[in-house]
Amino acid sequence: LFRSMFPAVLLQIFVVLLVCGVILWGIDRFPALDPNIRQIIRVLIIVFVAIWLIYLLFGMFGGSGFAPFPRTR
């Protein structure tokens, strides 16, 4: 099951990171934005992507991620 999902998960991660990179680049290139607001937006995007990756890979918050932790008894 995981072998068939592996390319799709990698593609999903790549596309999301690419889109977030373009958004971050666009925020940096937009000169009319206050630097403090720009920094807050950057931090929010990076935190959101980090939490999403943790959820996707390890099944955080009770979800079934791609590589769940082994269960202990």
CSV table of C-alpha atoms in Angstrom, one decimal:
chain,number,residue,atom,x,y,z
A,1,LEU,CA,0.0,0.0,0.0
A,2,PHE,CA,2.7,2.5,0.9
A,3,ARG,CA,4.7,1.8,-2.2
A,4,SER,CA,1.8,2.7,-4.4
A,5,MET,CA,1.3,6.0,-2.4
A,6,PHE,CA,4.9,7.0,-2.3
A,7,PRO,CA,5.2,8.8,-5.6
A,8,ALA,CA,1.9,10.6,-5.0
A,9,VAL,CA,3.0,11.8,-1.6
A,10,LEU,CA,6.3,13.0,-3.0
A,11,LEU,CA,4.5,14.9,-5.8
A,12,GLN,CA,2.1,16.4,-3.3
A,13,ILE,CA,4.9,17.6,-1.0
A,14,PHE,CA,6.8,19.0,-4.0
A,15,VAL,CA,3.8,20.9,-5.3
A,16,VAL,CA,3.0,22.4,-1.9
A,17,LEU,CA,6.6,23.4,-1.2
A,18,LEU,CA,6.8,25.0,-4.7
A,19,VAL,CA,3.6,26.9,-4.3
A,20,CYS,CA,4.7,28.1,-0.8
A,21,GLY,CA,8.0,29.2,-2.2
A,22,VAL,CA,6.3,31.2,-5.0
A,23,ILE,CA,4.1,32.8,-2.4
A,24,LEU,CA,7.1,33.7,-0.1
A,25,TRP,CA,9.0,35.1,-3.2
A,26,GLY,CA,5.9,37.2,-4.1
A,27,ILE,CA,5.7,38.6,-0.6
A,28,ASP,CA,9.3,39.6,-0.7
A,29,ARG,CA,8.9,41.2,-4.1
A,30,PHE,CA,5.9,43.3,-3.1
A,31,PRO,CA,7.4,46.6,-2.0
A,32,ALA,CA,4.3,48.3,-0.6
A,33,LEU,CA,4.0,45.9,2.3
A,34,ASP,CA,5.2,46.9,5.8
A,35,PRO,CA,8.3,44.8,6.8
A,36,ASN,CA,6.7,43.8,10.1
A,37,ILE,CA,3.6,42.5,8.3
A,38,ARG,CA,5.8,40.8,5.7
A,39,GLN,CA,7.7,39.0,8.5
A,40,ILE,CA,4.5,37.8,10.2
A,41,ILE,CA,3.1,36.4,7.0
A,42,ARG,CA,6.4,34.6,6.3
A,43,VAL,CA,6.4,33.0,9.8
A,44,LEU,CA,2.8,32.0,9.5
A,45,ILE,CA,3.4,30.3,6.1
A,46,ILE,CA,6.5,28.5,7.3
A,47,VAL,CA,4.7,27.3,10.5
A,48,PHE,CA,1.7,26.1,8.6
A,49,VAL,CA,3.8,24.2,6.1
A,50,ALA,CA,5.9,22.6,8.9
A,51,ILE,CA,2.7,21.5,10.7
A,52,TRP,CA,1.3,20.1,7.5
A,53,LEU,CA,4.4,18.1,6.8
A,54,ILE,CA,4.5,16.7,10.3
A,55,TYR,CA,0.8,15.7,9.9
A,56,LEU,CA,1.4,14.2,6.5
A,57,LEU,CA,4.4,12.2,7.4
A,58,PHE,CA,3.7,11.1,11.0
A,59,GLY,CA,-0.1,11.2,11.4
A,60,MET,CA,-0.2,14.0,14.0
A,61,PHE,CA,-3.4,14.7,15.8
A,62,GLY,CA,-4.7,11.2,15.5
A,63,GLY,CA,-4.7,11.2,11.7
A,64,SER,CA,-3.3,8.4,9.6
A,65,GLY,CA,-0.1,9.8,8.1
A,66,PHE,CA,2.2,8.3,5.5
A,67,ALA,CA,4.6,6.8,8.1
A,68,PRO,CA,2.7,6.4,11.4
A,69,PHE,CA,4.6,5.7,14.6
A,70,PRO,CA,4.7,2.1,15.8
A,71,ARG,CA,2.0,1.2,18.3
A,72,THR,CA,3.1,0.1,21.8
A,73,ARG,CA,1.2,-2.1,24.2
